[in-house]
mmCIF file of C-alpha atoms and ligand atoms in Angstrom:
data_model
loop_
_atom_site.group_PDB
_atom_site.id
_atom_site.type_symbol
_atom_site.label_atom_id
_atom_site.label_comp_id
_atom_site.label_asym_id
_atom_site.label_seq_id
_atom_site.Cartn_x
_atom_site.Cartn_y
_atom_site.Cartn_z
ATOM 1 C CA MET A 1 -0.197 0.088 0.038
ATOM 2 C CA HIS A 2 1.390 3.361 -0.901
ATOM 3 C CA ALA A 3 1.522 6.283 1.615
ATOM 4 C CA VAL A 4 -0.513 8.332 -0.802
ATOM 5 C CA THR A 5 -3.536 6.953 -2.572
ATOM 6 C CA TYR A 6 -6.281 8.161 -5.131
ATOM 7 C CA GLU A 7 -10.023 7.679 -4.376
ATOM 8 C CA HIS A 8 -12.243 8.245 -7.401
ATOM 9 C CA ILE A 9 -15.485 9.713 -6.719
ATOM 10 C CA LYS A 10 -17.110 10.500 -9.983
ATOM 11 C CA THR A 11 -16.466 11.431 -13.643
ATOM 12 C CA CYS A 12 -18.294 14.534 -15.158
ATOM 13 C CA ARG A 13 -20.576 12.998 -17.864
ATOM 14 C CA GLN A 14 -20.374 16.315 -19.909
ATOM 15 C CA SER A 15 -16.534 16.948 -19.677
ATOM 16 C CA GLY A 16 -14.694 13.792 -18.671
ATOM 17 C CA ALA A 17 -13.233 15.668 -15.518
ATOM 18 C CA ARG A 18 -12.449 13.693 -12.541
ATOM 19 C CA LEU A 19 -13.815 14.349 -9.055
ATOM 20 C CA GLY A 20 -11.926 12.604 -6.292
ATOM 21 C CA HIS A 21 -9.827 12.325 -3.014
ATOM 22 C CA VAL A 22 -6.291 12.096 -2.460
ATOM 23 C CA HIS A 23 -5.459 10.577 1.046
ATOM 24 C CA THR A 24 -1.907 11.276 2.619
ATOM 25 C CA PRO A 25 -0.501 10.897 6.064
ATOM 26 C CA HIS A 26 -1.620 14.389 6.914
ATOM 27 C CA GLY A 27 -5.238 13.948 5.945
ATOM 28 C CA THR A 28 -7.329 14.082 2.693
ATOM 29 C CA PHE A 29 -7.555 16.759 -0.168
ATOM 30 C CA GLU A 30 -10.319 17.173 -2.688
ATOM 31 C CA THR A 31 -9.506 17.058 -6.473
ATOM 32 C CA PRO A 32 -9.176 18.834 -8.813
ATOM 33 C CA MET A 33 -7.188 20.872 -6.518
ATOM 34 C CA PHE A 34 -4.984 24.026 -6.736
ATOM 35 C CA MET A 35 -1.943 24.118 -4.374
ATOM 36 C CA PRO A 36 -0.606 27.539 -3.147
ATOM 37 C CA VAL A 37 3.178 27.666 -3.334
ATOM 38 C CA GLY A 38 5.154 28.240 -0.367
ATOM 39 C CA THR A 39 8.579 28.429 -1.645
ATOM 40 C CA LEU A 40 10.608 28.986 1.476
ATOM 41 C CA ALA A 41 8.178 27.414 3.876
ATOM 42 C CA THR A 42 5.927 30.248 3.931
ATOM 43 C CA VAL A 43 3.008 31.255 1.280
ATOM 44 C CA LYS A 44 4.457 34.586 0.758
ATOM 45 C CA THR A 45 2.583 37.095 3.364
ATOM 46 C CA MET A 46 0.021 34.520 4.397
ATOM 47 C CA SER A 47 -0.137 32.668 7.565
ATOM 48 C CA PRO A 48 -1.404 29.028 7.885
ATOM 49 C CA ASP A 49 -4.342 30.326 9.693
ATOM 50 C CA GLU A 50 -5.305 32.578 6.901
ATOM 51 C CA LEU A 51 -4.773 29.713 4.348
ATOM 52 C CA LYS A 52 -6.996 27.411 6.308
ATOM 53 C CA GLU A 53 -9.617 30.162 6.352
ATOM 54 C CA MET A 54 -9.669 30.194 2.593
ATOM 55 C CA ASN A 55 -9.702 26.332 2.664
ATOM 56 C CA ALA A 56 -6.326 25.651 1.110
ATOM 57 C CA GLN A 57 -6.120 21.733 1.654
ATOM 58 C CA ILE A 58 -2.627 21.101 0.396
ATOM 59 C CA ILE A 59 0.336 23.535 -0.050
ATOM 60 C CA LEU A 60 3.750 23.166 -2.009
ATOM 61 C CA SER A 61 7.316 24.023 -0.883
ATOM 62 C CA ASN A 62 10.528 24.035 -2.822
ATOM 63 C CA THR A 63 13.324 21.669 -2.044
ATOM 64 C CA TYR A 64 16.082 23.798 -3.662
ATOM 65 C CA HIS A 65 15.313 26.922 -1.679
ATOM 66 C CA LEU A 66 14.862 25.011 1.706
ATOM 67 C CA TRP A 67 18.137 22.957 0.955
ATOM 68 C CA LEU A 68 20.165 26.335 0.518
ATOM 69 C CA ARG A 69 18.229 28.130 3.468
ATOM 70 C CA PRO A 70 17.798 27.266 6.257
ATOM 71 C CA GLY A 71 19.187 23.682 5.425
ATOM 72 C CA GLU A 72 17.267 20.495 5.581
ATOM 73 C CA ASP A 73 19.050 19.400 8.791
ATOM 74 C CA ILE A 74 17.499 22.259 10.624
ATOM 75 C CA ILE A 75 13.925 21.565 9.516
ATOM 76 C CA GLU A 76 14.446 17.709 10.395
ATOM 77 C CA GLU A 77 15.617 18.916 13.739
ATOM 78 C CA ALA A 78 12.507 20.963 14.010
ATOM 79 C CA GLY A 79 10.384 17.714 13.587
ATOM 80 C CA GLY A 80 10.026 18.168 9.701
ATOM 81 C CA LEU A 81 8.442 20.915 7.569
ATOM 82 C CA HIS A 82 4.904 20.580 8.976
ATOM 83 C CA LYS A 83 6.134 21.313 12.417
ATOM 84 C CA PHE A 84 8.625 23.964 11.437
ATOM 85 C CA MET A 85 5.977 25.986 9.743
ATOM 86 C CA ASN A 86 2.835 25.037 11.634
ATOM 87 C CA TRP A 87 1.094 23.590 8.939
ATOM 88 C CA ASP A 88 -0.792 20.437 9.852
ATOM 89 C CA ARG A 89 -2.331 19.665 6.364
ATOM 90 C CA PRO A 90 -0.767 17.851 3.365
ATOM 91 C CA ILE A 91 2.579 19.197 1.803
ATOM 92 C CA LEU A 92 4.152 18.556 -1.565
ATOM 93 C CA THR A 93 7.691 19.330 -2.239
ATOM 94 C CA ASP A 94 9.391 19.510 -5.786
ATOM 95 C CA SER A 95 12.614 17.864 -6.290
ATOM 96 C CA GLY A 96 14.807 20.975 -6.723
ATOM 97 C CA GLY A 97 15.422 20.080 -10.426
ATOM 98 C CA PHE A 98 13.301 22.724 -11.859
ATOM 99 C CA GLN A 99 15.132 25.564 -9.893
ATOM 100 C CA VAL A 100 18.651 23.954 -10.703
ATOM 101 C CA PHE A 101 17.732 24.205 -14.348
ATOM 102 C CA SER A 102 16.087 27.567 -14.279
ATOM 103 C CA LEU A 103 17.844 29.854 -11.573
ATOM 104 C CA SER A 104 21.435 28.838 -11.383
ATOM 105 C CA ASP A 105 24.120 29.460 -13.874
ATOM 106 C CA LEU A 106 27.209 27.312 -14.997
ATOM 107 C CA ARG A 107 25.190 23.982 -14.668
ATOM 108 C CA SER A 108 26.655 21.015 -16.419
ATOM 109 C CA ILE A 109 24.400 17.859 -16.668
ATOM 110 C CA THR A 110 26.176 14.405 -16.342
ATOM 111 C CA GLU A 111 24.715 10.954 -15.848
ATOM 112 C CA GLU A 112 25.322 11.321 -11.981
ATOM 113 C CA GLY A 113 23.594 14.648 -11.574
ATOM 114 C CA VAL A 114 23.700 18.386 -12.149
ATOM 115 C CA HIS A 115 26.652 20.662 -11.049
ATOM 116 C CA PHE A 116 25.790 24.282 -10.607
ATOM 117 C CA ARG A 117 26.407 27.317 -8.581
ATOM 118 C CA ASN A 118 24.226 28.428 -5.624
ATOM 119 C CA HIS A 119 22.299 31.474 -7.003
ATOM 120 C CA LEU A 120 22.807 33.234 -3.504
ATOM 121 C CA SER A 121 26.411 32.670 -2.607
ATOM 122 C CA GLY A 122 28.045 31.346 -6.030
ATOM 123 C CA GLU A 123 29.214 28.337 -4.088
ATOM 124 C CA LYS A 124 29.512 25.120 -6.256
ATOM 125 C CA LEU A 125 26.914 22.344 -5.625
ATOM 126 C CA PHE A 126 25.983 19.156 -6.939
ATOM 127 C CA LEU A 127 22.355 17.730 -7.064
ATOM 128 C CA THR A 128 21.728 14.115 -7.768
ATOM 129 C CA PRO A 129 18.488 11.847 -7.456
ATOM 130 C CA GLU A 130 19.826 10.475 -4.341
ATOM 131 C CA LYS A 131 20.750 13.781 -2.766
ATOM 132 C CA SER A 132 17.132 15.188 -3.737
ATOM 133 C CA MET A 133 15.556 12.123 -1.919
ATOM 134 C CA GLN A 134 17.723 12.785 1.052
ATOM 135 C CA ILE A 135 16.697 16.264 1.352
ATOM 136 C CA GLN A 136 13.106 15.527 0.812
ATOM 137 C CA ASN A 137 13.115 12.582 3.379
ATOM 138 C CA ALA A 138 14.535 14.984 5.707
ATOM 139 C CA LEU A 139 11.803 17.684 5.057
ATOM 140 C CA GLY A 140 9.185 15.198 5.447
ATOM 141 C CA PRO A 141 6.310 16.221 2.978
ATOM 142 C CA ASP A 142 3.519 13.890 2.284
ATOM 143 C CA ILE A 143 4.305 13.927 -1.456
ATOM 144 C CA MET A 144 7.819 14.196 -2.735
ATOM 145 C CA MET A 145 8.664 14.606 -6.550
ATOM 146 C CA ALA A 146 11.333 12.611 -8.460
ATOM 147 C CA PHE A 147 14.417 14.425 -9.607
ATOM 148 C CA ASP A 148 14.184 15.055 -13.310
ATOM 149 C CA GLU A 149 15.877 16.932 -16.122
ATOM 150 C CA CYS A 150 14.056 19.977 -17.202
ATOM 151 C CA PRO A 151 15.015 20.505 -20.856
ATOM 152 C CA PRO A 152 14.644 23.988 -22.495
ATOM 153 C CA TYR A 153 11.557 24.865 -24.698
ATOM 154 C CA PRO A 154 11.577 24.049 -27.606
ATOM 155 C CA ALA A 155 13.947 21.119 -27.646
ATOM 156 C CA GLU A 156 14.815 19.064 -30.518
ATOM 157 C CA HIS A 157 13.607 15.686 -30.651
ATOM 158 C CA SER A 158 16.994 13.755 -30.333
ATOM 159 C CA TYR A 159 17.914 15.850 -27.496
ATOM 160 C CA MET A 160 14.568 15.371 -25.752
ATOM 161 C CA LYS A 161 14.740 11.682 -26.261
ATOM 162 C CA ALA A 162 18.119 11.516 -24.498
ATOM 163 C CA SER A 163 16.632 13.653 -21.809
ATOM 164 C CA VAL A 164 13.564 11.584 -21.272
ATOM 165 C CA GLU A 165 15.508 8.445 -21.004
ATOM 166 C CA ARG A 166 17.917 9.991 -18.544
ATOM 167 C CA THR A 167 14.950 11.062 -16.551
ATOM 168 C CA SER A 168 13.606 7.503 -16.437
ATOM 169 C CA ARG A 169 16.974 6.116 -15.083
ATOM 170 C CA TRP A 170 17.110 8.966 -12.540
ATOM 171 C CA ALA A 171 13.480 8.157 -11.418
ATOM 172 C CA GLU A 172 14.587 4.539 -10.802
ATOM 173 C CA ARG A 173 17.547 5.852 -8.592
ATOM 174 C CA CYS A 174 14.941 8.188 -6.950
ATOM 175 C CA LEU A 175 12.819 5.049 -5.929
ATOM 176 C CA GLU A 176 15.853 3.144 -4.857
ATOM 177 C CA ALA A 177 17.059 6.048 -2.446
ATOM 178 C CA HIS A 178 13.742 6.912 -1.083
ATOM 179 C CA SER A 179 13.971 5.894 2.568
ATOM 180 C CA ARG A 180 10.410 6.675 3.878
ATOM 181 C CA LYS A 181 8.073 4.927 1.517
ATOM 182 C CA GLY A 182 5.684 3.923 4.359
ATOM 183 C CA ASP A 183 5.034 7.713 5.204
ATOM 184 C CA GLN A 184 6.012 9.761 2.107
ATOM 185 C CA GLY A 185 4.652 9.110 -1.522
ATOM 186 C CA LEU A 186 7.025 9.627 -4.289
ATOM 187 C CA PHE A 187 5.542 11.062 -7.840
ATOM 188 C CA GLY A 188 7.137 10.214 -11.133
ATOM 189 C CA ILE A 189 7.437 13.141 -13.685
ATOM 190 C CA VAL A 190 6.530 12.673 -17.455
ATOM 191 C CA GLN A 191 8.467 14.744 -19.750
ATOM 192 C CA GLY A 192 8.942 14.707 -23.439
ATOM 193 C CA GLY A 193 8.149 18.245 -24.518
ATOM 194 C CA GLU A 194 5.786 18.478 -27.397
ATOM 195 C CA HIS A 195 6.832 15.120 -28.843
ATOM 196 C CA PRO A 196 3.909 12.678 -28.555
ATOM 197 C CA ASP A 197 5.909 9.584 -28.953
ATOM 198 C CA LEU A 198 8.551 10.651 -26.032
ATOM 199 C CA ARG A 199 5.538 11.601 -23.843
ATOM 200 C CA ARG A 200 4.268 8.200 -24.284
ATOM 201 C CA GLN A 201 7.658 6.612 -23.789
ATOM 202 C CA SER A 202 8.256 8.644 -20.746
ATOM 203 C CA ALA A 203 4.887 7.688 -19.253
ATOM 204 C CA GLU A 204 5.418 3.997 -20.038
ATOM 205 C CA ASP A 205 8.778 3.945 -18.386
ATOM 206 C CA LEU A 206 7.569 5.655 -15.309
ATOM 207 C CA VAL A 207 4.240 3.582 -15.063
ATOM 208 C CA SER A 208 6.323 0.374 -15.187
ATOM 209 C CA LEU A 209 8.122 1.493 -11.886
ATOM 210 C CA ASP A 210 4.665 1.819 -10.003
ATOM 211 C CA PHE A 211 4.832 5.475 -8.529
ATOM 212 C CA PRO A 212 1.733 6.430 -6.230
ATOM 213 C CA GLY A 213 1.132 9.434 -8.488
ATOM 214 C CA TYR A 214 2.199 10.989 -11.789
ATOM 215 C CA ALA A 215 3.024 14.600 -12.722
ATOM 216 C CA ILE A 216 3.255 16.081 -16.204
ATOM 217 C CA GLY A 217 6.391 18.172 -16.395
ATOM 218 C CA GLY A 218 7.825 20.627 -18.817
ATOM 219 C CA LEU A 219 4.556 22.537 -19.725
ATOM 220 C CA SER A 220 3.737 26.156 -19.089
ATOM 221 C CA VAL A 221 7.260 27.030 -20.205
ATOM 222 C CA GLY A 222 6.390 29.411 -22.814
ATOM 223 C CA GLU A 223 4.381 27.237 -25.222
ATOM 224 C CA PRO A 224 1.036 28.311 -26.617
ATOM 225 C CA LYS A 225 -2.060 27.040 -24.577
ATOM 226 C CA ASP A 226 -3.393 24.797 -27.413
ATOM 227 C CA VAL A 227 0.012 23.112 -27.431
ATOM 228 C CA MET A 228 -0.391 22.412 -23.824
ATOM 229 C CA ASN A 229 -3.819 21.097 -24.165
ATOM 230 C CA GLN A 230 -2.891 18.782 -27.066
ATOM 231 C CA VAL A 231 0.091 17.412 -24.972
ATOM 232 C CA LEU A 232 -2.423 16.632 -22.198
ATOM 233 C CA GLU A 233 -4.688 14.970 -24.697
ATOM 234 C CA GLU A 234 -1.878 12.880 -26.072
ATOM 235 C CA THR A 235 -0.287 11.923 -22.638
ATOM 236 C CA MET A 236 -3.243 11.197 -20.260
ATOM 237 C CA PRO A 237 -4.243 8.068 -21.954
ATOM 238 C CA PHE A 238 -0.784 6.514 -20.735
ATOM 239 C CA ILE A 239 -1.357 7.636 -16.989
ATOM 240 C CA PRO A 240 -3.075 5.073 -14.757
ATOM 241 C CA GLU A 241 -6.661 6.282 -13.639
ATOM 242 C CA ASP A 242 -6.157 4.893 -10.173
ATOM 243 C CA LYS A 243 -3.372 7.328 -9.409
ATOM 244 C CA PRO A 244 -3.324 11.359 -8.900
ATOM 245 C CA ARG A 245 -2.116 13.202 -11.789
ATOM 246 C CA TYR A 246 -0.399 16.583 -11.327
ATOM 247 C CA LEU A 247 0.081 19.320 -13.877
ATOM 248 C CA MET A 248 3.236 21.106 -12.516
ATOM 249 C CA GLY A 249 3.613 24.996 -12.682
ATOM 250 C CA VAL A 250 0.246 25.639 -14.188
ATOM 251 C CA GLY A 251 -2.146 28.330 -12.145
ATOM 252 C CA SER A 252 -3.853 30.533 -14.708
ATOM 253 C CA ALA A 253 -7.751 30.294 -14.382
ATOM 254 C CA ASP A 254 -8.277 28.974 -17.927
ATOM 255 C CA SER A 255 -5.710 26.379 -17.677
ATOM 256 C CA LEU A 256 -7.009 24.880 -14.325
ATOM 257 C CA ILE A 257 -10.412 24.427 -15.944
ATOM 258 C CA ASP A 258 -8.885 23.097 -19.234
ATOM 259 C CA GLY A 259 -6.471 20.819 -17.310
ATOM 260 C CA SER A 260 -9.459 19.492 -15.230
ATOM 261 C CA ILE A 261 -11.354 18.724 -18.252
ATOM 262 C CA ARG A 262 -8.485 16.660 -19.548
ATOM 263 C CA GLY A 263 -8.370 14.611 -16.343
ATOM 264 C CA ILE A 264 -5.870 16.476 -14.115
ATOM 265 C CA ASP A 265 -6.130 16.383 -10.493
ATOM 266 C CA MET A 266 -3.656 18.844 -9.009
ATOM 267 C CA PHE A 267 -2.174 22.021 -10.122
ATOM 268 C CA ASP A 268 0.391 24.519 -8.590
ATOM 269 C CA CYS A 269 1.770 27.997 -9.541
ATOM 270 C CA VAL A 270 3.344 31.139 -8.112
ATOM 271 C CA LEU A 271 1.164 33.292 -10.289
ATOM 272 C CA PRO A 272 -1.678 34.265 -8.046
ATOM 273 C CA THR A 273 0.836 35.480 -5.153
ATOM 274 C CA ARG A 274 3.400 36.917 -7.700
ATOM 275 C CA ILE A 275 1.014 39.074 -9.593
ATOM 276 C CA ALA A 276 -0.524 40.067 -6.345
ATOM 277 C CA ARG A 277 2.467 41.792 -5.028
ATOM 278 C CA ASN A 278 2.250 44.347 -7.936
ATOM 279 C CA GLY A 279 -1.341 44.844 -7.451
ATOM 280 C CA THR A 280 -2.881 42.638 -10.029
ATOM 281 C CA LEU A 281 -5.963 40.904 -9.102
ATOM 282 C CA MET A 282 -7.857 37.925 -10.777
ATOM 283 C CA THR A 283 -11.554 38.595 -10.566
ATOM 284 C CA SER A 284 -14.734 37.082 -11.942
ATOM 285 C CA THR A 285 -14.767 39.609 -14.686
ATOM 286 C CA GLY A 286 -11.189 39.434 -15.615
ATOM 287 C CA ARG A 287 -7.924 40.915 -14.770
ATOM 288 C CA LEU A 288 -7.801 44.037 -12.526
ATOM 289 C CA VAL A 289 -4.842 46.236 -11.997
ATOM 290 C CA VAL A 290 -5.672 48.010 -8.788
ATOM 291 C CA ARG A 291 -2.724 50.568 -9.205
ATOM 292 C CA ASN A 292 -4.483 52.271 -12.079
ATOM 293 C CA ALA A 293 -5.669 55.915 -11.465
ATOM 294 C CA LYS A 294 -9.205 55.120 -12.396
ATOM 295 C CA PHE A 295 -9.660 53.121 -9.157
ATOM 296 C CA ALA A 296 -8.518 55.948 -6.830
ATOM 297 C CA ARG A 297 -12.012 56.794 -5.879
ATOM 298 C CA ASP A 298 -13.522 53.567 -6.557
ATOM 299 C CA PHE A 299 -15.147 52.334 -3.258
ATOM 300 C CA ARG A 300 -16.421 48.853 -4.556
ATOM 301 C CA PRO A 301 -14.570 45.716 -3.523
ATOM 302 C CA LEU A 302 -11.858 44.203 -5.882
ATOM 303 C CA ASP A 303 -14.472 41.534 -7.132
ATOM 304 C CA GLU A 304 -18.189 42.206 -6.502
ATOM 305 C CA ASN A 305 -18.893 38.363 -6.767
ATOM 306 C CA CYS A 306 -16.104 37.294 -4.407
ATOM 307 C CA SER A 307 -16.944 36.209 -0.872
ATOM 308 C CA CYS A 308 -13.509 36.455 0.607
ATOM 309 C CA SER A 309 -12.866 38.637 3.693
ATOM 310 C CA VAL A 310 -10.879 41.215 1.697
ATOM 311 C CA CYS A 311 -13.769 41.731 -0.594
ATOM 312 C CA ARG A 312 -16.164 41.862 2.263
ATOM 313 C CA ASN A 313 -14.192 44.540 4.073
ATOM 314 C CA TYR A 314 -11.918 46.756 1.865
ATOM 315 C CA SER A 315 -12.415 48.873 -1.347
ATOM 316 C CA ARG A 316 -10.432 49.288 -4.439
ATOM 317 C CA ALA A 317 -9.626 52.648 -3.495
ATOM 318 C CA TYR A 318 -7.987 51.593 -0.106
ATOM 319 C CA ILE A 319 -6.105 48.667 -1.593
ATOM 320 C CA ARG A 320 -4.800 50.966 -4.489
ATOM 321 C CA HIS A 321 -3.647 53.491 -1.968
ATOM 322 C CA LEU A 322 -1.798 50.677 0.075
ATOM 323 C CA ILE A 323 -0.057 49.358 -2.852
ATOM 324 C CA LYS A 324 0.838 52.842 -4.284
ATOM 325 C CA SER A 325 2.454 53.602 -0.740
ATOM 326 C CA ASN A 326 4.264 50.201 -0.516
ATOM 327 C CA GLU A 327 2.354 49.270 2.515
ATOM 328 C CA MET A 328 2.639 45.638 3.565
ATOM 329 C CA LEU A 329 -0.929 45.167 4.124
ATOM 330 C CA GLY A 330 -1.565 45.997 0.363
ATOM 331 C CA LEU A 331 0.416 42.898 -0.595
ATOM 332 C CA ARG A 332 -1.374 40.648 2.058
ATOM 333 C CA LEU A 333 -4.894 41.814 1.005
ATOM 334 C CA CYS A 334 -4.066 41.147 -2.761
ATOM 335 C CA SER A 335 -2.406 37.773 -2.212
ATOM 336 C CA TYR A 336 -5.289 36.728 -0.083
ATOM 337 C CA HIS A 337 -7.955 37.615 -2.537
ATOM 338 C CA ASN A 338 -5.966 36.083 -5.471
ATOM 339 C CA LEU A 339 -5.490 32.785 -3.512
ATOM 340 C CA HIS A 340 -9.126 32.595 -2.449
ATOM 341 C CA PHE A 341 -10.140 33.257 -6.080
ATOM 342 C CA LEU A 342 -8.264 30.083 -7.391
ATOM 343 C CA LEU A 343 -9.320 27.890 -4.483
ATOM 344 C CA GLN A 344 -12.955 28.862 -4.986
ATOM 345 C CA LEU A 345 -12.626 28.412 -8.546
ATOM 346 C CA MET A 346 -11.598 24.717 -8.089
ATOM 347 C CA GLU A 347 -14.461 24.328 -5.522
ATOM 348 C CA ASP A 348 -16.698 25.704 -8.346
ATOM 349 C CA VAL A 349 -15.157 23.280 -10.883
ATOM 350 C CA ARG A 350 -15.732 20.340 -8.477
ATOM 351 C CA GLN A 351 -19.308 21.332 -7.932
ATOM 352 C CA ALA A 352 -19.719 21.616 -11.704
ATOM 353 C CA ILE A 353 -18.289 18.011 -11.899
ATOM 354 C CA ARG A 354 -20.590 16.559 -9.068
ATOM 355 C CA GLU A 355 -23.480 18.081 -11.403
ATOM 356 C CA ASP A 356 -22.194 16.949 -14.734
ATOM 357 C CA ARG A 357 -21.906 20.437 -16.127
ATOM 358 C CA LEU A 358 -18.274 21.395 -16.385
ATOM 359 C CA LEU A 359 -18.414 22.453 -20.202
ATOM 360 C CA ASP A 360 -21.244 24.914 -19.485
ATOM 361 C CA PHE A 361 -19.466 26.207 -16.245
ATOM 362 C CA ARG A 362 -16.388 26.799 -18.628
ATOM 363 C CA GLU A 363 -18.353 28.608 -21.166
ATOM 364 C CA ALA A 364 -19.880 30.839 -18.748
ATOM 365 C CA PHE A 365 -16.616 31.524 -16.891
ATOM 366 C CA PHE A 366 -14.475 32.210 -20.131
ATOM 367 C CA GLU A 367 -17.244 34.601 -21.283
ATOM 368 C CA SER A 368 -17.367 36.572 -18.004
ATOM 369 C CA TYR A 369 -13.638 36.623 -17.541
ATOM 370 C CA GLY A 370 -12.842 37.575 -21.137
ATOM 371 C CA PHE A 371 -10.810 34.632 -22.182
ATOM 372 C CA ASN A 372 -13.034 34.735 -25.387
ATOM 373 C CA ARG A 373 -11.924 38.297 -26.151
ATOM 374 C CA PRO A 374 -9.213 38.607 -28.834
ATOM 375 C CA ASP A 375 -7.254 40.813 -26.441
ATOM 376 C CA ALA A 376 -7.539 38.331 -23.626
ATOM 377 C CA LYS A 377 -4.540 37.951 -21.236
ATOM 378 C CA ASN A 378 -3.354 34.762 -20.089
ATOM 379 C CA PHE A 379 -4.576 35.008 -16.679
HETATM 380 ZN ZN1 ZN B 401 -12.052 38.452 -2.933
#
């Protein structure tokens, strides 16, 4: 029995989306689900109590960042990540791979692992599948991710094929090195870029290793939305239906809905908190940049259809003033609303699946949000 299991509740008869529960050692979360990102063991500016108030059921944290600061040994000594940050619900950590490939310079990839320089101090470091497992075993999340190669986009077929094969060998080494199989579930990551044969090969390699869950990596890296949807359609038939399926790094409202329709159960992205910090809000009628002068005397809430405590208590004019004045409360209020917006969106998606009407919901949401307009922004 794996430490993390998927329970299927129902399939939407209109869209094919799945409603389910993922059971973990720190409790159960509903799917499809959005996971707020707490890079450095904190979802920026939000306390765990606030995250619970908005019904966050699982959060994500970053292995690479915690390895460098404060170091996994300190977190292990604290009793693990849950205790260290006072979050008693499920946690997922990534493998560190994505950050090594995107943040650091001077990296060189060998069969053994990746040599790179610490982006803070310049110190030379070496990350391997075994090292990533050792760090994640020390951090103690419910769900850990296999250490994979994250190739650039776009990548040639020949490069991608070698990369996919290395990722499969690394996945095997991760399973071998994972020392807490009884209380931490390790997910494999399907790569392969836009090449359907390589996505299939990657999925089949990983499925033969019997992971408790599977992620789709290498998307949301600059490709057009229709490419992402096509890759999902070509890949999902090779991912077992009795395991959770996680689309990594995707957090725009349209992609959460379109991913759910293609059978994805879990999503994460820094987008809602990152754009919040410069005063950009996701609302039911589209993007709102609260810094803009036109909101100086606008005493309506950020989103008139939102039930969050920010929208119940504060006006656009006040939040604009806070953001323009670099007041910390402004960042907090915008982050709170954006996270609440995506968590509520996923609750609405789950309700639509329960009632077999997710395609109708999609149409109404896209119309209201403005995704159907030619000038629509990607969030
Ligand atoms: Zn709100």
